[in-house]
Amino acid sequence: MKDVWKDIEPEVKKINKKKLIITTIVVIIAIAIIIIVGLYMTNRDVRDWIDRNIFRKEVEQDKAITIDFNETLNSNVYAFNKYIGILNQTKFTIYGNTGNKEEELEIQISNPIFSSANRFLAIAENGGQRLYLISDKSISWQAEIDGNISQIFVNKNGYVAVTITGTSHKAVIKTYSPDGKEMFTTFLANTRAVDISISNDNKYLAIAEVDTSGAVIQSSVRIMSVDKAEKDPTNSLEKTYKSEAGKLITNIKYQDKNKLVCMYTDSVSIIENETENELVNSNDKKITFQSIDLENSVCYVEEKSSGLFTADSIVNIVNADTKETKQYLVNYVAKEIYTNGNIIALNLGTDIEFVSTGGWLVKRYVANQEITNIVVSDSIAGIIYRDKIEIINL
């Protein structure tokens, strides 16, 4: 019988060289990316080199987009949304992020105070009666108010609150709808209004108050229902939160999910689910700056000695939802901070570092002279010099 097994040759599997080469390259690239990402996350020198040379996050003076500017004309500069606005002699000129003039509005205000959120910008005469709401690049409405305007606030949907003094009451707060309709008025007979804020869902008005009539300062936060106030302002109080005697409240801000962040001179707390809990306590820390004017975060800058004559600035960013803290370190003493939306701008003298609330560098601006004045929104910044404004797109 013929042995059939002798006629069967073993099959040799051919290697697909092209596929092998492609797979090897992909694996090498993946490993390289993992290493680079790891170094970027953990090594400051590597991160600075990549930010400067690959991501192009560093902008030098005289190499940015500029707006011609003459500071001697008593101009007021403000950054909002994606624009830079310059108010000068009743003309409010709006520039885009390319430095081109996009609109010019007639604003009868000489000493302005500003408040912005989303595409809305409120402008009022500080100590005067005029109030304007701008939506994107046009005037939505304007109003004349009895009394002296001391403070304004606009939320991201265009609802406006105005604090008025110089009346028979200690303070009066008027609230307006996005179309300029006066919704209701709140009177404070014995306390001074320190700050005001409207919730992002337009349901609540919060008023930070200080009572100085007693031997010790008493701070409190009053929460008003907007719906109830429209029907009956005298019965619209939802709740009042009193702080410890002697604590001085300075700012309040509604963030998402109706969380109300309250800043005191020595701490930051958050009111949610009808309870107030402390987020930051600065009693045992050398805190140079703190801000709650951010999107769902608060930040504070802590100064720590790094040598005999040197110190670092540590930016601590606390997430209002998770309560987790992220840190960003700079090897200089911060001279000033500016915050808006998700951006924290650190003025380091001749440098400005723009940091996200995630704790990462967004842009670095390097000047050859001392920087004294900047304006910041969530997507644009302006570095103000005597004869020009340099635009930084964030």
mmCIF file of C-alpha atoms in Angstrom:
data_model
loop_
_atom_site.group_PDB
_atom_site.id
_atom_site.type_symbol
_atom_site.label_atom_id
_atom_site.label_comp_id
_atom_site.label_asym_id
_atom_site.label_seq_id
_atom_site.Cartn_x
_atom_site.Cartn_y
_atom_site.Cartn_z
ATOM 1 C CA MET A 1 0.000 0.000 0.000
ATOM 2 C CA LYS A 2 1.301 3.415 -1.004
ATOM 3 C CA ASP A 3 2.232 5.659 1.896
ATOM 4 C CA VAL A 4 0.201 8.821 1.172
ATOM 5 C CA TRP A 5 1.737 10.713 4.089
ATOM 6 C CA LYS A 6 5.066 10.905 2.300
ATOM 7 C CA ASP A 7 3.522 12.957 -0.523
ATOM 8 C CA ILE A 8 2.147 15.670 1.806
ATOM 9 C CA GLU A 9 4.607 18.515 2.252
ATOM 10 C CA PRO A 10 4.271 20.656 5.387
ATOM 11 C CA GLU A 11 2.717 24.061 4.549
ATOM 12 C CA VAL A 12 5.031 26.987 5.108
ATOM 13 C CA LYS A 13 3.195 30.097 6.359
ATOM 14 C CA LYS A 14 4.312 33.192 4.517
ATOM 15 C CA ILE A 15 4.956 36.341 6.507
ATOM 16 C CA ASN A 16 3.273 39.508 5.265
ATOM 17 C CA LYS A 17 6.274 41.831 5.479
ATOM 18 C CA LYS A 18 4.276 44.951 4.667
ATOM 19 C CA LYS A 19 1.779 44.252 7.430
ATOM 20 C CA LEU A 20 4.605 43.491 9.869
ATOM 21 C CA ILE A 21 6.375 46.768 9.064
ATOM 22 C CA ILE A 22 3.168 48.789 9.477
ATOM 23 C CA THR A 23 2.354 47.062 12.785
ATOM 24 C CA THR A 24 5.889 47.690 14.067
ATOM 25 C CA ILE A 25 5.730 51.367 13.116
ATOM 26 C CA VAL A 26 2.321 51.780 14.789
ATOM 27 C CA VAL A 27 3.601 50.118 17.977
ATOM 28 C CA ILE A 28 6.715 52.332 18.013
ATOM 29 C CA ILE A 29 4.633 55.466 17.477
ATOM 30 C CA ALA A 30 2.199 54.429 20.218
ATOM 31 C CA ILE A 31 5.051 53.804 22.664
ATOM 32 C CA ALA A 32 6.663 57.127 21.717
ATOM 33 C CA ILE A 33 3.354 58.968 22.276
ATOM 34 C CA ILE A 34 2.903 57.308 25.682
ATOM 35 C CA ILE A 35 6.456 58.303 26.688
ATOM 36 C CA ILE A 36 6.035 61.881 25.440
ATOM 37 C CA VAL A 37 2.664 62.261 27.183
ATOM 38 C CA GLY A 38 4.144 60.846 30.379
ATOM 39 C CA LEU A 39 7.089 63.258 30.219
ATOM 40 C CA TYR A 40 4.748 66.160 29.407
ATOM 41 C CA MET A 41 2.624 65.331 32.433
ATOM 42 C CA THR A 42 5.498 64.851 34.878
ATOM 43 C CA ASN A 43 8.560 66.772 33.658
ATOM 44 C CA ARG A 44 8.290 70.570 33.785
ATOM 45 C CA ASP A 45 11.286 71.205 31.488
ATOM 46 C CA VAL A 46 9.915 68.862 28.820
ATOM 47 C CA ARG A 47 6.468 70.404 29.136
ATOM 48 C CA ASP A 48 7.852 73.949 28.749
ATOM 49 C CA TRP A 49 9.841 72.914 25.642
ATOM 50 C CA ILE A 50 6.828 71.234 24.028
ATOM 51 C CA ASP A 51 4.538 74.152 24.898
ATOM 52 C CA ARG A 52 6.986 76.619 23.362
ATOM 53 C CA ASN A 53 8.232 74.751 20.297
ATOM 54 C CA ILE A 54 5.436 72.366 19.307
ATOM 55 C CA PHE A 55 2.172 73.801 20.658
ATOM 56 C CA ARG A 56 3.372 77.407 20.095
ATOM 57 C CA LYS A 57 1.838 78.564 23.356
ATOM 58 C CA GLU A 58 4.379 81.341 23.872
ATOM 59 C CA VAL A 59 3.698 84.786 22.384
ATOM 60 C CA GLU A 60 6.309 87.541 22.477
ATOM 61 C CA GLN A 61 5.632 91.262 22.723
ATOM 62 C CA ASP A 62 5.388 93.029 19.334
ATOM 63 C CA LYS A 63 4.584 89.711 17.625
ATOM 64 C CA ALA A 64 0.897 89.637 18.600
ATOM 65 C CA ILE A 65 -2.071 91.172 16.795
ATOM 66 C CA THR A 66 -2.418 94.807 17.861
ATOM 67 C CA ILE A 67 -5.054 97.531 18.147
ATOM 68 C CA ASP A 68 -3.823 101.128 17.912
ATOM 69 C CA PHE A 69 -4.655 102.827 21.158
ATOM 70 C CA ASN A 70 -4.110 106.134 22.964
ATOM 71 C CA GLU A 71 -4.417 105.789 26.717
ATOM 72 C CA THR A 72 -4.203 109.545 27.269
ATOM 73 C CA LEU A 73 -7.788 109.909 26.014
ATOM 74 C CA ASN A 74 -9.153 108.280 29.216
ATOM 75 C CA SER A 75 -10.327 105.195 27.382
ATOM 76 C CA ASN A 76 -11.824 102.248 29.247
ATOM 77 C CA VAL A 77 -10.961 98.799 27.886
ATOM 78 C CA TYR A 78 -12.920 95.619 28.565
ATOM 79 C CA ALA A 79 -12.770 92.054 27.229
ATOM 80 C CA PHE A 80 -16.044 90.176 26.750
ATOM 81 C CA ASN A 81 -17.030 87.069 24.823
ATOM 82 C CA LYS A 82 -14.603 87.055 21.841
ATOM 83 C CA TYR A 83 -14.198 90.827 21.645
ATOM 84 C CA ILE A 84 -12.162 93.723 23.001
ATOM 85 C CA GLY A 85 -14.251 96.834 23.666
ATOM 86 C CA ILE A 86 -12.886 100.379 24.060
ATOM 87 C CA LEU A 87 -15.162 103.057 25.528
ATOM 88 C CA ASN A 88 -13.912 106.550 24.768
ATOM 89 C CA GLN A 89 -15.944 109.777 24.779
ATOM 90 C CA THR A 90 -19.329 107.988 24.471
ATOM 91 C CA LYS A 91 -18.077 105.761 21.621
ATOM 92 C CA PHE A 92 -17.838 102.048 22.398
ATOM 93 C CA THR A 93 -15.704 100.466 19.681
ATOM 94 C CA ILE A 94 -15.724 96.678 19.417
ATOM 95 C CA TYR A 95 -12.743 94.801 17.945
ATOM 96 C CA GLY A 96 -12.580 91.126 16.980
ATOM 97 C CA ASN A 97 -9.787 88.672 17.670
ATOM 98 C CA THR A 98 -8.013 89.686 14.441
ATOM 99 C CA GLY A 99 -7.730 93.294 15.582
ATOM 100 C CA ASN A 100 -10.298 94.614 13.102
ATOM 101 C CA LYS A 101 -12.983 97.075 14.167
ATOM 102 C CA GLU A 102 -16.324 95.287 13.961
ATOM 103 C CA GLU A 103 -18.819 97.731 15.474
ATOM 104 C CA GLU A 104 -19.133 101.156 17.062
ATOM 105 C CA LEU A 105 -21.943 101.926 19.521
ATOM 106 C CA GLU A 106 -23.148 105.143 21.095
ATOM 107 C CA ILE A 107 -22.878 104.683 24.872
ATOM 108 C CA GLN A 108 -23.592 107.803 26.946
ATOM 109 C CA ILE A 109 -21.332 106.797 29.830
ATOM 110 C CA SER A 110 -18.054 108.365 30.965
ATOM 111 C CA ASN A 111 -17.210 106.421 34.129
ATOM 112 C CA PRO A 112 -18.259 102.825 33.403
ATOM 113 C CA ILE A 113 -18.634 99.666 35.397
ATOM 114 C CA PHE A 114 -18.913 96.393 33.462
ATOM 115 C CA SER A 115 -20.347 92.914 33.889
ATOM 116 C CA SER A 116 -20.330 90.189 31.237
ATOM 117 C CA ALA A 117 -21.435 86.597 30.744
ATOM 118 C CA ASN A 118 -21.700 84.534 27.589
ATOM 119 C CA ARG A 119 -22.594 86.973 24.751
ATOM 120 C CA PHE A 120 -24.006 89.643 27.086
ATOM 121 C CA LEU A 121 -22.283 92.771 28.383
ATOM 122 C CA ALA A 122 -23.871 95.190 30.862
ATOM 123 C CA ILE A 123 -22.431 98.695 31.161
ATOM 124 C CA ALA A 124 -23.537 101.292 33.710
ATOM 125 C CA GLU A 125 -22.458 104.724 34.854
ATOM 126 C CA ASN A 126 -20.656 104.293 38.168
ATOM 127 C CA GLY A 127 -22.542 106.560 40.577
ATOM 128 C CA GLY A 128 -24.900 107.616 37.775
ATOM 129 C CA GLN A 129 -28.223 106.598 36.275
ATOM 130 C CA ARG A 130 -27.572 105.114 32.817
ATOM 131 C CA LEU A 131 -27.585 101.377 32.147
ATOM 132 C CA TYR A 132 -27.056 99.460 28.872
ATOM 133 C CA LEU A 133 -27.228 95.809 27.903
ATOM 134 C CA ILE A 134 -25.241 94.738 24.850
ATOM 135 C CA SER A 135 -25.928 91.391 23.197
ATOM 136 C CA ASP A 136 -23.033 90.271 21.008
ATOM 137 C CA LYS A 137 -22.285 93.560 19.173
ATOM 138 C CA SER A 138 -25.555 95.500 19.439
ATOM 139 C CA ILE A 139 -27.463 97.374 22.145
ATOM 140 C CA SER A 140 -30.420 95.289 23.364
ATOM 141 C CA TRP A 141 -31.831 97.959 25.665
ATOM 142 C CA GLN A 142 -30.962 100.943 27.809
ATOM 143 C CA ALA A 143 -32.543 102.474 30.906
ATOM 144 C CA GLU A 144 -32.434 105.494 33.215
ATOM 145 C CA ILE A 145 -32.480 104.615 36.901
ATOM 146 C CA ASP A 146 -33.439 106.743 39.906
ATOM 147 C CA GLY A 147 -30.588 106.873 42.400
ATOM 148 C CA ASN A 148 -26.897 106.113 42.019
ATOM 149 C CA ILE A 149 -25.749 102.848 40.436
ATOM 150 C CA SER A 150 -23.016 101.174 42.488
ATOM 151 C CA GLN A 151 -22.949 97.668 41.020
ATOM 152 C CA ILE A 152 -24.323 95.593 38.137
ATOM 153 C CA PHE A 153 -24.511 91.899 37.288
ATOM 154 C CA VAL A 154 -25.606 90.024 34.163
ATOM 155 C CA ASN A 155 -26.026 86.262 33.945
ATOM 156 C CA LYS A 156 -25.379 84.127 30.872
ATOM 157 C CA ASN A 157 -29.013 84.434 29.725
ATOM 158 C CA GLY A 158 -29.102 88.238 29.846
ATOM 159 C CA TYR A 159 -30.900 88.813 33.171
ATOM 160 C CA VAL A 160 -29.533 91.939 34.866
ATOM 161 C CA ALA A 161 -29.428 93.006 38.525
ATOM 162 C CA VAL A 162 -28.469 96.535 39.583
ATOM 163 C CA THR A 163 -27.545 97.812 43.043
ATOM 164 C CA ILE A 164 -28.622 101.408 43.688
ATOM 165 C CA THR A 165 -27.655 103.731 46.527
ATOM 166 C CA GLY A 166 -28.516 107.326 47.368
ATOM 167 C CA THR A 167 -32.171 106.629 48.138
ATOM 168 C CA SER A 168 -34.108 106.495 51.410
ATOM 169 C CA HIS A 169 -32.939 102.875 51.826
ATOM 170 C CA LYS A 170 -29.416 101.583 52.446
ATOM 171 C CA ALA A 171 -29.577 99.823 49.090
ATOM 172 C CA VAL A 172 -32.088 99.019 46.363
ATOM 173 C CA ILE A 173 -31.693 96.125 43.894
ATOM 174 C CA LYS A 174 -33.606 96.185 40.626
ATOM 175 C CA THR A 175 -33.820 93.101 38.400
ATOM 176 C CA TYR A 176 -34.404 93.218 34.628
ATOM 177 C CA SER A 177 -35.342 90.601 32.031
ATOM 178 C CA PRO A 178 -33.227 90.150 28.864
ATOM 179 C CA ASP A 179 -35.584 92.438 26.925
ATOM 180 C CA GLY A 180 -35.200 95.281 29.455
ATOM 181 C CA LYS A 181 -38.427 94.804 31.391
ATOM 182 C CA GLU A 182 -38.121 95.740 35.070
ATOM 183 C CA MET A 183 -39.140 92.555 36.895
ATOM 184 C CA PHE A 184 -39.054 93.528 40.591
ATOM 185 C CA THR A 185 -37.314 95.682 43.178
ATOM 186 C CA THR A 186 -35.721 94.586 46.456
ATOM 187 C CA PHE A 187 -35.175 97.059 49.316
ATOM 188 C CA LEU A 188 -32.501 96.759 52.008
ATOM 189 C CA ALA A 189 -33.326 98.987 54.956
ATOM 190 C CA ASN A 190 -30.498 98.243 57.388
ATOM 191 C CA THR A 191 -27.763 96.397 55.519
ATOM 192 C CA ARG A 192 -25.335 97.254 52.742
ATOM 193 C CA ALA A 193 -25.317 95.148 49.558
ATOM 194 C CA VAL A 194 -21.780 93.913 48.919
ATOM 195 C CA ASP A 195 -22.466 91.767 45.853
ATOM 196 C CA ILE A 196 -25.299 90.325 43.765
ATOM 197 C CA SER A 197 -25.695 87.286 41.499
ATOM 198 C CA ILE A 198 -28.470 85.670 39.433
ATOM 199 C CA SER A 199 -28.519 81.894 39.014
ATOM 200 C CA ASN A 200 -27.821 80.363 35.603
ATOM 201 C CA ASP A 201 -31.390 79.035 35.419
ATOM 202 C CA ASN A 202 -32.761 82.541 36.182
ATOM 203 C CA LYS A 203 -34.682 81.276 39.230
ATOM 204 C CA TYR A 204 -32.810 82.946 42.082
ATOM 205 C CA LEU A 205 -31.308 86.294 43.009
ATOM 206 C CA ALA A 206 -28.634 86.189 45.718
ATOM 207 C CA ILE A 207 -27.643 89.275 47.699
ATOM 208 C CA ALA A 208 -24.534 89.408 49.891
ATOM 209 C CA GLU A 209 -25.194 91.805 52.775
ATOM 210 C CA VAL A 210 -23.125 93.347 55.544
ATOM 211 C CA ASP A 211 -24.585 94.827 58.719
ATOM 212 C CA THR A 212 -22.202 97.270 60.393
ATOM 213 C CA SER A 213 -24.672 98.711 62.900
ATOM 214 C CA GLY A 214 -23.524 96.484 65.761
ATOM 215 C CA ALA A 215 -20.244 96.142 67.608
ATOM 216 C CA VAL A 216 -19.223 93.267 65.297
ATOM 217 C CA ILE A 217 -19.710 92.995 61.539
ATOM 218 C CA GLN A 218 -22.431 90.541 60.512
ATOM 219 C CA SER A 219 -22.389 89.125 56.975
ATOM 220 C CA SER A 220 -25.269 87.224 55.422
ATOM 221 C CA VAL A 221 -26.546 85.957 52.065
ATOM 222 C CA ARG A 222 -30.175 86.456 51.118
ATOM 223 C CA ILE A 223 -31.711 84.137 48.472
ATOM 224 C CA MET A 224 -34.737 85.502 46.605
ATOM 225 C CA SER A 225 -37.104 83.553 44.325
ATOM 226 C CA VAL A 226 -37.419 85.381 41.000
ATOM 227 C CA ASP A 227 -40.835 83.825 40.247
ATOM 228 C CA LYS A 228 -42.242 84.806 43.646
ATOM 229 C CA ALA A 229 -40.692 88.283 43.481
ATOM 230 C CA GLU A 230 -42.420 89.038 40.174
ATOM 231 C CA LYS A 231 -45.789 88.344 41.844
ATOM 232 C CA ASP A 232 -45.080 89.698 45.325
ATOM 233 C CA PRO A 233 -41.591 91.116 46.080
ATOM 234 C CA THR A 234 -42.310 91.341 49.807
ATOM 235 C CA ASN A 235 -42.821 87.555 50.068
ATOM 236 C CA SER A 236 -40.049 86.269 47.819
ATOM 237 C CA LEU A 237 -37.407 85.388 50.397
ATOM 238 C CA GLU A 238 -36.334 81.743 50.139
ATOM 239 C CA LYS A 239 -33.638 81.634 52.816
ATOM 240 C CA THR A 240 -31.017 83.721 54.610
ATOM 241 C CA TYR A 241 -27.586 82.320 55.469
ATOM 242 C CA LYS A 242 -25.771 84.129 58.285
ATOM 243 C CA SER A 243 -22.033 83.760 58.676
ATOM 244 C CA GLU A 244 -20.096 83.754 61.925
ATOM 245 C CA ALA A 245 -19.963 87.155 63.584
ATOM 246 C CA GLY A 246 -16.924 89.118 62.445
ATOM 247 C CA LYS A 247 -16.543 87.374 59.073
ATOM 248 C CA LEU A 248 -16.605 89.794 56.131
ATOM 249 C CA ILE A 249 -18.141 88.619 52.865
ATOM 250 C CA THR A 250 -16.717 90.221 49.701
ATOM 251 C CA ASN A 251 -18.135 88.391 46.661
ATOM 252 C CA ILE A 252 -20.735 85.834 45.613
ATOM 253 C CA LYS A 253 -21.272 83.978 42.337
ATOM 254 C CA TYR A 254 -23.798 81.422 41.151
ATOM 255 C CA GLN A 255 -22.271 78.487 39.309
ATOM 256 C CA ASP A 256 -23.964 75.519 37.629
ATOM 257 C CA LYS A 257 -26.614 73.455 39.440
ATOM 258 C CA ASN A 258 -27.495 76.512 41.569
ATOM 259 C CA LYS A 259 -24.316 76.279 43.599
ATOM 260 C CA LEU A 260 -23.636 79.664 45.185
ATOM 261 C CA VAL A 261 -19.968 80.302 45.937
ATOM 262 C CA CYS A 262 -19.280 82.864 48.668
ATOM 263 C CA MET A 263 -15.908 84.547 49.181
ATOM 264 C CA TYR A 264 -14.924 85.965 52.555
ATOM 265 C CA THR A 265 -11.698 87.720 53.497
ATOM 266 C CA ASP A 266 -10.409 84.534 55.145
ATOM 267 C CA SER A 267 -12.235 81.707 53.363
ATOM 268 C CA VAL A 268 -14.408 80.518 50.481
ATOM 269 C CA SER A 269 -17.582 78.504 51.013
ATOM 270 C CA ILE A 270 -20.310 77.024 48.831
ATOM 271 C CA ILE A 271 -24.071 76.951 49.388
ATOM 272 C CA GLU A 272 -25.784 73.923 47.851
ATOM 273 C CA ASN A 273 -28.701 71.756 48.921
ATOM 274 C CA GLU A 274 -29.585 74.441 51.487
ATOM 275 C CA THR A 275 -26.325 74.061 53.428
ATOM 276 C CA GLU A 276 -23.146 76.133 53.425
ATOM 277 C CA ASN A 277 -19.825 74.286 53.530
ATOM 278 C CA GLU A 278 -16.305 75.667 53.536
ATOM 279 C CA LEU A 279 -14.129 75.019 50.468
ATOM 280 C CA VAL A 280 -11.030 77.044 51.315
ATOM 281 C CA ASN A 281 -9.675 78.312 54.616
ATOM 282 C CA SER A 282 -6.753 80.719 54.422
ATOM 283 C CA ASN A 283 -6.027 81.190 58.118
ATOM 284 C CA ASP A 284 -2.861 79.053 58.122
ATOM 285 C CA LYS A 285 -1.729 79.842 54.571
ATOM 286 C CA LYS A 286 -0.004 82.756 52.893
ATOM 287 C CA ILE A 287 -2.704 83.380 50.307
ATOM 288 C CA THR A 288 -2.016 86.398 48.129
ATOM 289 C CA PHE A 289 -5.045 86.199 45.806
ATOM 290 C CA GLN A 290 -8.307 84.306 45.579
ATOM 291 C CA SER A 291 -11.170 84.424 43.070
ATOM 292 C CA ILE A 292 -14.583 82.860 42.528
ATOM 293 C CA ASP A 293 -15.174 84.503 39.136
ATOM 294 C CA LEU A 294 -14.724 81.208 37.278
ATOM 295 C CA GLU A 295 -16.806 78.494 35.645
ATOM 296 C CA ASN A 296 -17.585 75.861 38.319
ATOM 297 C CA SER A 297 -14.280 76.460 40.102
ATOM 298 C CA VAL A 298 -12.602 78.702 42.628
ATOM 299 C CA CYS A 299 -8.916 79.473 42.825
ATOM 300 C CA TYR A 300 -6.426 80.867 45.281
ATOM 301 C CA VAL A 301 -2.725 81.662 44.952
ATOM 302 C CA GLU A 302 -0.469 80.560 47.773
ATOM 303 C CA GLU A 303 3.053 81.969 48.102
ATOM 304 C CA LYS A 304 5.783 79.631 49.345
ATOM 305 C CA SER A 305 9.445 80.369 49.929
ATOM 306 C CA SER A 306 11.823 78.586 47.529
ATOM 307 C CA GLY A 307 15.093 80.159 48.677
ATOM 308 C CA LEU A 308 16.636 82.930 50.720
ATOM 309 C CA PHE A 309 15.246 85.695 48.495
ATOM 310 C CA THR A 310 12.899 83.782 46.186
ATOM 311 C CA ALA A 311 9.374 82.416 46.356
ATOM 312 C CA ASP A 312 7.024 80.341 44.209
ATOM 313 C CA SER A 313 3.359 80.943 43.527
ATOM 314 C CA ILE A 314 1.124 77.876 43.698
ATOM 315 C CA VAL A 315 -2.250 78.260 41.997
ATOM 316 C CA ASN A 316 -4.795 75.976 43.673
ATOM 317 C CA ILE A 317 -7.910 75.350 41.571
ATOM 318 C CA VAL A 318 -10.817 73.766 43.451
ATOM 319 C CA ASN A 319 -13.597 72.139 41.423
ATOM 320 C CA ALA A 320 -16.957 73.175 42.871
ATOM 321 C CA ASP A 321 -18.572 69.855 41.852
ATOM 322 C CA THR A 322 -15.993 67.270 42.889
ATOM 323 C CA LYS A 323 -14.202 69.439 45.496
ATOM 324 C CA GLU A 324 -10.914 68.159 44.024
ATOM 325 C CA THR A 325 -7.921 70.508 43.892
ATOM 326 C CA LYS A 326 -5.485 70.867 41.001
ATOM 327 C CA GLN A 327 -2.272 72.863 41.251
ATOM 328 C CA TYR A 328 -0.218 74.955 38.860
ATOM 329 C CA LEU A 329 3.265 76.099 39.919
ATOM 330 C CA VAL A 330 5.167 79.180 38.771
ATOM 331 C CA ASN A 331 8.659 80.020 40.012
ATOM 332 C CA TYR A 332 7.819 83.682 40.527
ATOM 333 C CA VAL A 333 5.698 85.815 42.811
ATOM 334 C CA ALA A 334 2.378 86.641 41.149
ATOM 335 C CA LYS A 335 1.753 90.390 41.129
ATOM 336 C CA GLU A 336 -1.902 90.120 40.178
ATOM 337 C CA ILE A 337 -4.466 87.614 38.891
ATOM 338 C CA TYR A 338 -7.404 88.020 36.507
ATOM 339 C CA THR A 339 -10.116 85.388 36.136
ATOM 340 C CA ASN A 340 -12.973 84.824 33.732
ATOM 341 C CA GLY A 341 -14.811 81.654 32.705
ATOM 342 C CA ASN A 342 -12.216 78.886 32.543
ATOM 343 C CA ILE A 343 -9.176 81.179 32.403
ATOM 344 C CA ILE A 344 -6.825 82.305 35.190
ATOM 345 C CA ALA A 345 -4.283 84.950 34.124
ATOM 346 C CA LEU A 346 -1.195 85.390 36.309
ATOM 347 C CA ASN A 347 0.708 88.651 35.976
ATOM 348 C CA LEU A 348 4.330 87.796 36.829
ATOM 349 C CA GLY A 349 5.809 91.199 35.981
ATOM 350 C CA THR A 350 7.077 90.920 32.419
ATOM 351 C CA ASP A 351 5.284 87.607 31.749
ATOM 352 C CA ILE A 352 1.647 86.595 31.853
ATOM 353 C CA GLU A 353 0.650 82.945 32.090
ATOM 354 C CA PHE A 354 -2.902 82.044 31.103
ATOM 355 C CA VAL A 355 -3.930 78.848 32.882
ATOM 356 C CA SER A 356 -7.073 76.756 32.439
ATOM 357 C CA THR A 357 -9.200 75.606 35.358
ATOM 358 C CA GLY A 358 -7.895 72.134 34.496
ATOM 359 C CA GLY A 359 -4.450 73.276 35.668
ATOM 360 C CA TRP A 360 -2.742 73.488 32.256
ATOM 361 C CA LEU A 361 -0.972 76.333 30.508
ATOM 362 C CA VAL A 362 -3.108 77.840 27.736
ATOM 363 C CA LYS A 363 -0.808 80.668 26.604
ATOM 364 C CA ARG A 364 2.278 82.489 27.867
ATOM 365 C CA TYR A 365 2.884 86.137 26.968
ATOM 366 C CA VAL A 366 6.458 87.433 27.254
ATOM 367 C CA ALA A 367 7.080 91.191 27.297
ATOM 368 C CA ASN A 368 10.225 93.290 27.422
ATOM 369 C CA GLN A 369 8.722 95.728 29.920
ATOM 370 C CA GLU A 370 6.582 95.684 33.046
ATOM 371 C CA ILE A 371 2.960 94.716 32.367
ATOM 372 C CA THR A 372 0.548 96.879 34.343
ATOM 373 C CA ASN A 373 -2.879 96.404 32.790
ATOM 374 C CA ILE A 374 -4.661 93.536 31.058
ATOM 375 C CA VAL A 375 -8.247 92.524 30.329
ATOM 376 C CA VAL A 376 -9.389 88.913 30.049
ATOM 377 C CA SER A 377 -12.454 87.008 28.861
ATOM 378 C CA ASP A 378 -12.839 83.266 28.411
ATOM 379 C CA SER A 379 -11.506 83.367 24.842
ATOM 380 C CA ILE A 380 -9.504 86.593 24.405
ATOM 381 C CA ALA A 381 -7.113 88.807 26.368
ATOM 382 C CA GLY A 382 -5.776 92.295 25.797
ATOM 383 C CA ILE A 383 -2.395 93.548 27.019
ATOM 384 C CA ILE A 384 -2.793 97.306 27.379
ATOM 385 C CA TYR A 385 0.093 99.666 26.628
ATOM 386 C CA ARG A 386 0.156 103.445 26.248
ATOM 387 C CA ASP A 387 -0.243 103.366 22.461
ATOM 388 C CA LYS A 388 -1.625 99.913 21.653
ATOM 389 C CA ILE A 389 -3.422 96.798 22.851
ATOM 390 C CA GLU A 390 -1.884 93.423 22.032
ATOM 391 C CA ILE A 391 -4.443 90.654 21.501
ATOM 392 C CA ILE A 392 -3.933 87.135 22.804
ATOM 393 C CA ASN A 393 -6.397 84.533 21.519
ATOM 394 C CA LEU A 394 -7.084 81.907 24.150
#
